[in-house]
Coordinates of C-alpha atoms and ligand atoms in Angstrom, one line a residue:
N43 CA -15.1 7.3 12.1
P44 CA -17.0 9.2 9.3
R45 CA -14.4 8.2 6.6
L46 CA -15.7 4.6 6.7
H47 CA -19.1 5.4 5.4
V48 CA -18.2 8.1 2.8
S49 CA -18.7 7.2 -0.9
L50 CA -15.5 6.6 -2.9
E51 CA -16.5 9.3 -5.4
E52 CA -16.7 11.9 -2.5
R53 CA -13.4 10.7 -1.0
R54 CA -11.7 11.0 -4.3
S55 CA -12.7 14.7 -4.5
S56 CA -11.1 15.4 -1.2
C57 CA -7.7 13.9 -2.1
K58 CA -4.7 16.1 -1.9
H59 CA -2.3 13.8 -3.7
P60 CA -2.7 12.7 -7.4
I61 CA -1.8 9.1 -6.6
A62 CA -4.6 8.9 -4.0
S63 CA -7.3 10.2 -6.6
R64 CA -5.9 7.8 -9.2
L65 CA -6.3 4.9 -6.7
F66 CA -9.9 5.9 -6.0
D67 CA -10.5 6.0 -9.8
L68 CA -9.0 2.6 -10.3
M69 CA -11.1 1.1 -7.3
L70 CA -14.3 2.5 -8.9
A71 CA -13.4 1.5 -12.5
K72 CA -12.2 -2.1 -11.5
K73 CA -14.6 -2.7 -8.6
S74 CA -11.5 -3.9 -6.7
N75 CA -9.9 -2.9 -3.4
L76 CA -7.3 -5.7 -3.8
C77 CA -3.6 -5.2 -3.3
V78 CA -1.4 -8.2 -3.8
A79 CA 1.9 -8.6 -1.9
A80 CA 4.0 -10.3 -4.5
D81 CA 6.7 -11.4 -2.2
L82 CA 8.6 -13.6 -4.7
T83 CA 12.4 -13.6 -5.1
S84 CA 12.4 -13.4 -9.0
L85 CA 11.3 -10.3 -10.8
D86 CA 10.5 -12.4 -13.8
D87 CA 8.0 -14.4 -11.7
V88 CA 6.5 -11.1 -10.4
I89 CA 5.9 -10.0 -13.9
T90 CA 4.3 -13.2 -14.8
L91 CA 2.0 -13.0 -11.8
A92 CA 1.2 -9.4 -12.5
E93 CA 0.3 -10.3 -16.1
S94 CA -2.2 -12.9 -14.9
I95 CA -3.9 -11.1 -12.0
G96 CA -3.4 -7.5 -13.3
P97 CA -7.2 -7.0 -14.2
K98 CA -8.3 -8.0 -10.6
I99 CA -6.0 -5.6 -8.5
V100 CA -5.5 -2.0 -8.0
V101 CA -2.0 -2.2 -6.4
L102 CA 0.9 -4.6 -6.8
K103 CA 3.2 -4.4 -3.7
I104 CA 6.8 -5.6 -3.9
H105 CA 9.9 -5.7 -1.7
V106 CA 12.6 -4.8 -4.2
D107 CA 15.4 -5.9 -1.9
I108 CA 14.4 -9.5 -1.9
L109 CA 14.6 -9.8 -5.7
E110 CA 17.6 -11.9 -6.9
D111 CA 17.3 -10.7 -10.5
F112 CA 16.6 -7.1 -10.2
S113 CA 17.4 -4.7 -13.0
L114 CA 16.0 -1.3 -13.9
T115 CA 15.1 -2.8 -17.4
K116 CA 13.0 -5.5 -15.8
I117 CA 11.3 -3.1 -13.3
M118 CA 10.4 -1.0 -16.3
Q119 CA 8.9 -4.1 -17.8
L120 CA 6.7 -4.5 -14.7
K121 CA 5.9 -0.8 -14.9
E122 CA 4.6 -1.5 -18.5
V123 CA 2.4 -4.3 -17.2
A124 CA 1.1 -2.0 -14.6
R125 CA 0.2 0.6 -17.2
A126 CA -1.5 -2.0 -19.5
H127 CA -3.5 -3.5 -16.7
E128 CA -4.1 -0.3 -14.7
F129 CA -2.7 -0.9 -11.3
L130 CA -0.2 0.9 -9.1
L131 CA 3.2 -0.3 -8.1
M132 CA 4.0 -0.1 -4.4
E133 CA 7.5 -0.5 -3.0
D134 CA 7.3 -1.7 0.5
R135 CA 10.6 -0.3 1.6
K136 CA 9.6 0.8 5.1
F137 CA 12.0 3.7 5.3
A138 CA 12.9 4.6 9.0
D139 CA 16.0 6.7 9.1
I140 CA 17.1 10.4 9.0
A141 CA 15.8 12.4 6.0
N142 CA 19.3 12.7 4.5
T143 CA 19.8 8.9 4.4
V144 CA 16.3 8.2 3.3
Q145 CA 16.5 10.6 0.5
Q146 CA 19.5 8.7 -0.9
Q147 CA 17.8 5.3 -0.4
F148 CA 14.7 6.6 -2.2
H149 CA 16.4 8.2 -5.2
G150 CA 19.7 6.5 -5.4
G151 CA 21.5 3.2 -5.1
V152 CA 20.9 0.2 -7.3
Y153 CA 17.2 0.5 -7.1
R154 CA 16.4 4.2 -7.8
I155 CA 12.9 3.6 -6.3
S156 CA 11.5 7.1 -7.0
E157 CA 11.9 6.4 -10.8
W158 CA 9.4 3.7 -10.8
A159 CA 7.3 3.4 -7.5
D160 CA 3.8 4.9 -7.4
L161 CA 3.6 4.3 -3.7
I162 CA 6.3 4.0 -1.1
T163 CA 6.0 2.9 2.5
A164 CA 7.8 4.6 5.4
H165 CA 7.7 4.3 9.2
P166 CA 6.8 7.6 10.9
L167 CA 9.2 6.8 13.7
P168 CA 12.0 9.3 12.7
G169 CA 9.4 12.2 12.8
P170 CA 7.7 14.5 10.3
E171 CA 11.0 16.0 8.9
M172 CA 11.8 12.6 7.3
I173 CA 8.4 12.4 5.5
T174 CA 8.8 15.9 4.0
H175 CA 12.3 15.8 3.1
M176 CA 12.6 12.3 1.6
F177 CA 11.3 13.4 -1.7
G178 CA 13.9 16.2 -2.0
D179 CA 13.0 19.9 -2.5
S180 CA 9.7 21.3 -3.7
S181 CA 10.6 21.0 -7.3
S182 CA 11.2 17.2 -7.1
D183 CA 8.8 15.4 -9.6
S184 CA 8.5 12.5 -7.3
R185 CA 6.3 14.5 -4.8
R186 CA 3.6 14.1 -7.3
T187 CA 4.3 10.9 -8.9
C188 CA 4.9 8.8 -5.7
G189 CA 2.7 8.8 -2.8
C190 CA 4.0 8.1 0.7
V191 CA 2.2 5.4 2.8
L192 CA 2.9 5.7 6.5
V193 CA 3.0 2.5 8.5
L194 CA 1.0 3.6 11.6
E195 CA 0.2 0.1 12.9
M196 CA 1.7 -3.2 12.3
S197 CA 0.0 -6.6 12.0
T198 CA 2.4 -8.5 14.1
K199 CA 2.1 -9.9 17.7
N200 CA 3.5 -7.5 20.3
A201 CA 4.1 -4.6 17.8
L202 CA 5.2 -1.3 19.5
T203 CA 2.8 0.6 17.3
N204 CA 0.2 1.3 19.9
E205 CA -2.9 3.8 19.7
D206 CA -0.9 6.7 21.0
Y207 CA 1.9 6.2 18.4
A208 CA -0.6 5.8 15.5
K209 CA -2.5 8.9 16.5
E210 CA 0.6 11.0 16.9
A211 CA 2.0 9.8 13.6
A212 CA -1.3 10.4 11.8
K213 CA -1.1 14.1 12.8
W214 CA 2.4 14.3 11.2
G215 CA 1.0 12.6 8.1
L216 CA -1.7 15.3 7.8
I217 CA 0.9 18.1 8.0
A218 CA 2.8 16.4 5.2
S219 CA -0.4 15.8 3.2
D220 CA 1.1 17.1 0.1
V221 CA 3.2 13.9 -0.1
V222 CA 1.2 11.4 2.1
T223 CA -1.4 9.3 0.2
G224 CA -2.5 7.0 3.1
F225 CA -1.4 4.6 5.7
V226 CA -0.9 1.0 6.6
G227 CA -3.1 0.1 9.7
Q228 CA -5.2 -2.3 11.6
S229 CA -7.8 -0.1 12.9
A230 CA -9.9 2.9 11.6
P231 CA -9.6 5.7 14.2
Q232 CA -6.1 7.2 13.4
S233 CA -7.5 9.7 10.9
D234 CA -10.8 10.7 9.7
F235 CA -9.5 12.7 6.7
P236 CA -11.5 11.0 3.8
G237 CA -8.8 11.6 1.2
W238 CA -6.4 9.2 2.7
V239 CA -6.5 5.5 2.0
Q240 CA -6.1 2.8 4.7
F241 CA -4.1 -0.4 3.5
T242 CA -4.5 -3.4 5.7
P243 CA -2.1 -6.3 5.5
G244 CA -2.5 -9.6 7.5
V245 CA -5.4 -10.7 5.3
N246 CA -5.8 -14.4 4.5
S247 CA -9.1 -16.3 4.1
S248 CA -7.5 -19.9 4.6
S249 CA -5.5 -19.1 7.7
V250 CA -7.3 -17.4 10.6
S251 CA -4.5 -17.4 13.1
G252 CA -1.3 -16.4 11.4
D253 CA 2.0 -17.7 10.3
S254 CA 4.6 -19.2 12.8
K255 CA 6.5 -16.0 12.9
G256 CA 4.4 -13.6 14.5
Q257 CA 2.2 -12.6 11.5
Q258 CA -1.6 -12.3 12.3
Y259 CA -4.3 -12.8 9.9
C260 CA -8.0 -12.0 9.4
S261 CA -10.5 -12.4 6.6
P262 CA -11.1 -9.8 3.9
A263 CA -14.5 -9.0 5.5
K264 CA -13.2 -8.5 8.9
A265 CA -10.4 -6.3 7.6
V266 CA -12.9 -4.0 5.8
L267 CA -15.8 -4.0 8.3
E268 CA -14.1 -4.2 11.6
R269 CA -10.7 -2.7 10.9
G270 CA -11.3 0.1 8.4
A271 CA -9.4 -1.3 5.5
D272 CA -10.1 0.5 2.2
I273 CA -7.5 -1.7 0.5
I274 CA -6.8 -5.3 1.6
I275 CA -3.2 -6.6 1.2
V276 CA -3.1 -10.2 0.4
G277 CA 0.3 -12.0 0.1
R278 CA 0.8 -15.7 0.9
G279 CA -3.0 -16.4 0.8
L280 CA -2.7 -15.7 -3.0
I281 CA 0.7 -16.2 -4.2
K282 CA 1.0 -19.7 -2.7
S283 CA -2.5 -20.8 -4.0
P284 CA -2.5 -23.3 -6.9
D285 CA -4.8 -21.0 -9.1
V286 CA -3.8 -17.5 -8.6
V287 CA -6.3 -16.0 -11.0
A288 CA -9.2 -17.7 -9.3
T289 CA -7.9 -16.8 -5.9
A290 CA -7.5 -13.1 -6.9
E291 CA -11.1 -13.1 -8.1
T292 CA -12.3 -14.5 -4.8
Y293 CA -10.4 -11.9 -2.8
R294 CA -11.4 -9.1 -5.2
S295 CA -15.1 -10.0 -4.8
E296 CA -15.1 -10.6 -1.1
G297 CA -13.1 -7.4 -0.5
W298 CA -15.2 -5.3 -2.8
A299 CA -18.5 -6.7 -1.4
A300 CA -17.3 -5.8 2.2
L301 CA -16.4 -2.2 1.1
T302 CA -19.7 -1.6 -0.6
Q303 CA -21.6 -3.0 2.4
R304 CA -19.6 -0.7 4.7
I305 CA -20.2 2.5 2.7
T306 CA -24.0 1.8 2.2
N307 CA -24.6 1.1 5.9
Ligands
6AU1304 O1 -0.1 -12.0 3.5 P1 1.4 -12.1 3.9 O2 1.5 -12.4 5.3 O3 2.0 -13.3 3.1 O4 2.2 -10.8 3.5 C1 1.9 -9.6 4.1 C2 2.7 -8.6 3.4 C3 4.2 -8.5 3.5 C4 4.6 -7.6 4.6 O5 5.8 -7.1 4.5 C5 3.3 -6.6 4.6 O6 2.3 -7.2 4.1 N1 3.0 -5.9 5.9 C6 3.1 -4.6 6.1 C7 3.2 -3.6 5.1 C8 2.3 -3.7 3.9 O7 3.6 -2.5 5.2 C9 2.8 -4.1 7.5 C10 2.5 -5.0 8.4 O8 2.1 -4.5 9.5 N2 2.4 -6.3 8.2 C11 2.6 -6.8 7.0 O9 2.5 -8.0 6.8 O10 4.7 -8.2 2.3

C-alpha cells in the first residue's frame, strides 16, 4: 500500500477534510501519533488526565455515554484544554442506524455531540447514505468542523468486519470524502488514499494477548509497521498505569519512532 511510505507533509496536502489536515499538522508539530482512549466514567477525571498528557497526544478519545457527570459546561472545559494543548477531541459513538436517527443522535439529545467533537466514529454498516446525511444538509457547519471516522475493522476476536466488508465500506467512505477523515482499522489495504488517517486500537505494550472479554492487543511498533496504523489508540495500557505522563511519553516515542521508520523505509 503506497500510503504507508508517503511523507506526512505530502499526505497533508492531499487531505480533503480540514480536520484531517489539522491532524497531520499536529502530528508533525508534536512528533506524536498517539491517541489516548480516556475511558473513564468521570468527566472531571478526563479533564485532569487531558491536562497532564495533553502535550504528548494528538487526539483524546472519549465515550460520552459512559460519563456519570456529563454537562455541556464541562465538555466545553475539556474543549478548552484541547485548544490549549493542541489536540483533537474524538467522540467514539460508533453510530450505526438510519440517517434520520443518527442525525438526531449526532446533533441533539443531551450530548449535542456535533457542537464539540472534532472527530466522530461511525460504523459503515447502514450504507453510504448514513455517512453523507448524518451531518445534515450541505450548509451544516459540522461537515467541516467534525470529521467522520469509519470503523472498517474491529480489534475483537471473531469480529464480522472481514476483508470484503472493509473494502466495500472504504469505497463508500471515498464517495463521502467531503466528510470522512479516516478509518479505524487493523490492516492497511482498505484504502490507498493518502489523505485518510488510519486509527488503530488494541494497542498495549504490557499485555500482548488481550483482555478477558475479547479485546486483542499488539505493541505500538506492530500496529504501525505491520498493521498500517498512522495513529495508535491506547486505552487501559495508559489510563491504568501509575504514572500516566511517563507512560504517555513512552507510547508517544515508540509510536512516533515506528511511524518515522515506516515512512523512510
Ligand atoms: O486500549 P483499550 O482496550 O483499553 O481501549 C481501546 C479503545 C476503547 C474501544 O472502544 C476502542 O478503542 N476500539 C475501537 C474504536 C476506537 O473505535 C474499535 C475497535 O475495534 N476496538 C476498540 O478497542 O475505547
